[in-house]
Coordinates of C-alpha atoms and ligand atoms in Angstrom, one line a residue:
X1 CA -1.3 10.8 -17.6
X2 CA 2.4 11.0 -16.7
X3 CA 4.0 7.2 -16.4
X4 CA 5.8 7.3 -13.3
X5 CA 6.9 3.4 -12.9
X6 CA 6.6 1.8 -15.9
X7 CA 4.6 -1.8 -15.5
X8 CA 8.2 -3.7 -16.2
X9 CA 9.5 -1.3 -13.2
X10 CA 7.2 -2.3 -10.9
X11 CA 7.3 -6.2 -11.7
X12 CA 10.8 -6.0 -10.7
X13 CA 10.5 -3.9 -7.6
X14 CA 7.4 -6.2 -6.6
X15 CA 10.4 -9.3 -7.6
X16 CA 12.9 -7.7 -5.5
X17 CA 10.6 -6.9 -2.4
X18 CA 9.1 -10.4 -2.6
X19 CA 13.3 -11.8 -2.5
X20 CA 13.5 -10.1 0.6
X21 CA 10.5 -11.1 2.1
X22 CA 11.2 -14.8 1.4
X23 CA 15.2 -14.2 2.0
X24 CA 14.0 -13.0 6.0
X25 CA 11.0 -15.6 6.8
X26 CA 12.1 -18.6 4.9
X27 CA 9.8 -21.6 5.3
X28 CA 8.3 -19.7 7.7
X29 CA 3.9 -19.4 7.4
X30 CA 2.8 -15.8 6.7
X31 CA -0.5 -13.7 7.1
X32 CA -0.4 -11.3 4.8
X33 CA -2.6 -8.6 5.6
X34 CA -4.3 -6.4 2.4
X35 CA -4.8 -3.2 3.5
X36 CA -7.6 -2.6 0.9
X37 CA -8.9 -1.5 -1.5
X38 CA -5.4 0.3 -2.4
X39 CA -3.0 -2.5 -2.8
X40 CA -5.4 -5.5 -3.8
X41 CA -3.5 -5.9 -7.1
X42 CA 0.1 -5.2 -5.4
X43 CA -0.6 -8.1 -3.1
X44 CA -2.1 -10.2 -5.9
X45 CA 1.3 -9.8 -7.8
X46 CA 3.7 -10.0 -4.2
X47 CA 2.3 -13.2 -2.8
X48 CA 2.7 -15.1 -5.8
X49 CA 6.4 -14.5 -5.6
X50 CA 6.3 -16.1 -2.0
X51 CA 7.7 -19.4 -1.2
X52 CA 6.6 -20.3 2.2
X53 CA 3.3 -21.0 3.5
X54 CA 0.9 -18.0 3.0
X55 CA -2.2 -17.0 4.9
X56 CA -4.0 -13.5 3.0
X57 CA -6.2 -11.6 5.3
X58 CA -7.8 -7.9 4.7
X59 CA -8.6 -4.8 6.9
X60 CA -10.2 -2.3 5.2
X61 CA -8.9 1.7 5.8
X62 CA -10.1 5.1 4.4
X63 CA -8.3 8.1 5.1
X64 CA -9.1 9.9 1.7
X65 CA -12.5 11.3 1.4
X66 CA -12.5 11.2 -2.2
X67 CA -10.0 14.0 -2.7
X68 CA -6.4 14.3 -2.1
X69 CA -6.8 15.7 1.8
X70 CA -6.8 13.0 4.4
X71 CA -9.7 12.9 6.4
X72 CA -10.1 10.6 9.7
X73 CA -9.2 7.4 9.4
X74 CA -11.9 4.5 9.4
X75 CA -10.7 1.1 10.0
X76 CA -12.6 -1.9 9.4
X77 CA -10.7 -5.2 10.6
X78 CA -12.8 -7.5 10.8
X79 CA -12.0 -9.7 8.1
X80 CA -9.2 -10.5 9.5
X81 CA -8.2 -14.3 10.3
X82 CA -7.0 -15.3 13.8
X83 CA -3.5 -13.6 14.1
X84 CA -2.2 -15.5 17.7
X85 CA 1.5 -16.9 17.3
X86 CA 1.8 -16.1 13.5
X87 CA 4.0 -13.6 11.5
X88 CA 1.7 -10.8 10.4
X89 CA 3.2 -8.6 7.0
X90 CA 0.8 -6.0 6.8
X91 CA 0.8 -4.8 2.4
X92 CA -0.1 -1.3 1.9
X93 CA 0.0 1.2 -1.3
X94 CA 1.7 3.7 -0.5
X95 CA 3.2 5.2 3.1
X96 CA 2.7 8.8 2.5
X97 CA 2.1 10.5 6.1
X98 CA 1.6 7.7 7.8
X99 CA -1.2 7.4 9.9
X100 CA -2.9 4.5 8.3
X101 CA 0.1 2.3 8.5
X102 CA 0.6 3.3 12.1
X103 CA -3.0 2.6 13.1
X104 CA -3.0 -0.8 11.4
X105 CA 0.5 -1.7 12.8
X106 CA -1.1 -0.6 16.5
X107 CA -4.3 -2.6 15.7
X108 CA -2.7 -5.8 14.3
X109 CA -0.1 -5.7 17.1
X110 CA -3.1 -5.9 20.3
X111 CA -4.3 -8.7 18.6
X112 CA -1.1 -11.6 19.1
X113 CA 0.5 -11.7 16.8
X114 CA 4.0 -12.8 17.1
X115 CA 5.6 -10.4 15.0
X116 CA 4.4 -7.5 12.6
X117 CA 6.1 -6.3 10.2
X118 CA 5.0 -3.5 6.9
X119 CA 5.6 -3.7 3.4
X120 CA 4.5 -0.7 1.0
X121 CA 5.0 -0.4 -3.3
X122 CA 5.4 3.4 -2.8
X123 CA 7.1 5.6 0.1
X124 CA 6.8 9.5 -0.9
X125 CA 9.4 11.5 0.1
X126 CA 9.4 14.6 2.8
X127 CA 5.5 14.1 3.9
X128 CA 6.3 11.9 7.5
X129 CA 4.3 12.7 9.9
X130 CA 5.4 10.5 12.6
X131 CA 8.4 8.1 13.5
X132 CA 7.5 4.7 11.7
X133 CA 10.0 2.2 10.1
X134 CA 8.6 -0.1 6.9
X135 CA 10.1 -2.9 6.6
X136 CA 9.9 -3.7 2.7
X137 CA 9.6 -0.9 0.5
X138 CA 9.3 -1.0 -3.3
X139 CA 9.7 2.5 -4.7
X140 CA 10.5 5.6 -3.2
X141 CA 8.7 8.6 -5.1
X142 CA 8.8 12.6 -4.9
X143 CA 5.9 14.0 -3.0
X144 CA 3.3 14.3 -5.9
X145 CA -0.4 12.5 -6.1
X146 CA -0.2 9.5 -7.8
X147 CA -2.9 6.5 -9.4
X148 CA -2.9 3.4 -10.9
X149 CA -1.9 0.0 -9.8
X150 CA -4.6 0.1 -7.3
X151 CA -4.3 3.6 -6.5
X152 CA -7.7 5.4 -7.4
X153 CA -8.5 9.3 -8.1
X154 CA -12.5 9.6 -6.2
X155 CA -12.7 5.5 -7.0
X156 CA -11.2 5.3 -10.6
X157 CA -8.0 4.8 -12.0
X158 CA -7.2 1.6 -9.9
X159 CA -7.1 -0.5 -13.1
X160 CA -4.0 1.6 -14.9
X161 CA -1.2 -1.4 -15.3
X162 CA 1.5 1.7 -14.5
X163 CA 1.6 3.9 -11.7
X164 CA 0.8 7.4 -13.1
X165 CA 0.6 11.4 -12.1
X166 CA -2.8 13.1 -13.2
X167 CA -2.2 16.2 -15.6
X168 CA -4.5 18.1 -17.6
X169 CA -6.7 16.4 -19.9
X170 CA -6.6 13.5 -17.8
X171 CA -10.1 12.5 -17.3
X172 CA -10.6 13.0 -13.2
X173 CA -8.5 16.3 -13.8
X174 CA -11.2 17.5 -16.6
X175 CA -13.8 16.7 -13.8
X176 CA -12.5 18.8 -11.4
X177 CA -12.5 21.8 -13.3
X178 CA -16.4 21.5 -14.7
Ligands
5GP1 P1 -1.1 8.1 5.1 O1 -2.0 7.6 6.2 O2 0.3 7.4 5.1 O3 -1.0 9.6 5.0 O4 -1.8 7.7 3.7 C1 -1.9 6.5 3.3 C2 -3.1 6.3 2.4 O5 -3.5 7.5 1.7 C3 -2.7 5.3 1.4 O6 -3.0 4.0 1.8 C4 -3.5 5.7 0.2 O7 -4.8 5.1 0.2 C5 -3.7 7.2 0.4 N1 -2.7 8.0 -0.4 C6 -1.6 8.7 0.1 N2 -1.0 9.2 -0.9 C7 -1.6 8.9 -2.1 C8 -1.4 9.2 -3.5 O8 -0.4 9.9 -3.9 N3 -2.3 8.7 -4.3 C9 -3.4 8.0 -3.9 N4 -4.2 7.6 -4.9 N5 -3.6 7.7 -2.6 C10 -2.8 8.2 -1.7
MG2 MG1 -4.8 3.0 1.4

C-alpha cells in the first residue's frame, strides 16, 4: 500500500475544514448529514471539532458495485431527521465524478431545508462530470483509486488509519489476479 495522506495530514486537514465550518455557521445548529458507509469515520473525527449545536443524520448511497466502475446510484434516505428550517452540511468521502453528491444535494434540498451546503475529505482531480461547487474540501488528490479512512476496496480497507493507493501485493490487488 502506497500512503497517500499520512494520518497526521489528515487530522489537520479534518482541523482546518472543521475551522471553516465553525468560522461560516457560528453558534449556529447543524445537521450534519453522513453520507455512508464511506465517510463514517471522517464525520466521527469533523464533528468533534464543531462548536455549535450539532444534529448527525445519515443517507445511505451506492454507486460502486464492488469494483472501481460506478454503477447506478441507490439512495437510501430514510434515516434522515426532519431537515425543515435547519442548515443541512451534507459529509461525503470523496467527490470523484459527482453524481452522488449531486443526487444527495437534489434530494436533501426538496426536503426544507434552509440551506445545504457539501463538505468532502478528498476531491480527485480532472474526473467532473457535471458543474457542482463543494463547499469544504479537505484534500485535493490526482485521479488514482484510493482506500482507507473509510474508503473500502469490495468492503475492506475502511479501517486503514491513512488514506492509501492499492499496488501489488496488496491484499485486494492479489485477489483480483487469482
Ligand atoms: P462520484 O459519484 O462522485 O463519482 O463518486 C463518489 C463515490 O464513489 C464516493 O462517495 C465513493 O464511495 C466512491 N469513490 C469514488 N472514487 C473512489 C476512490 O478512489 N476510492 C474509493 N474507495 N471509492 C471511491
Ligand atoms: Mg460514497
Amino acid at each position: 500500500m502506497k500512503v497517500l495522506i499520512s494520518e497526521d495530514e489528515l487530522q489537520q486537514g479534518i482541523s482546518k475544514m472543521a475551522t471553516e465550518i465553525n468560522g461560516q455557521f457560528g453558534e449556529q445548529p447543524l445537521t450534519v448529514i453522513c453520507v455512508m458507509t464511506g465517510s463514517i469515520i471522517l464525520v466521527a473525527d469533523l464533528i468533534r471539532q464543531l462548536t455549535m449545536p450539532v444534529k448527525l443524520g445519515s443517507v445511505h448511497a451506492s454507486s460502486y458495485r464492488g469494483d472501481t466502475s460506478r454503477g447506478e446510484l441507490e439512495l437510501d434516505t430514510s434515516m434522515l431527521p426532519d431537515l425543515n428550517g435547519t442548515n443541512a452540511l451534507i459529509v461525503d468521502d470523496i467527490f470523484d465524478t459527482g453524481h452522488t453528491l449531486n443526487a444527495v444535494h437534489n434530494h436533501i434540498s426538496r426536503l426544507g431545508a434552509a440551506t445545504v451546503q457539501s463538505a468532502v475529505l478528498l476531491y480527485k482531480h480532472g474526473r467532473q462530470e457535471l458543474e457542482f461547487d463543494v463547499d469544504f474540501v479537505g484534500f485535493e488528490i490526482p485521479d488514482e483509486f484510493v482506500v482507507g479512512y473509510g474508503l473500502d476496496y469490495q468492503g475492506i480497507y475502511r479501517n486503514l488509519p491513512y488514506v492509501g493507493v492499492l499496488e501489488s501485493g496488496d491484499l485486494a490487488a492479489e485477489q483480483e489476479n487469482n
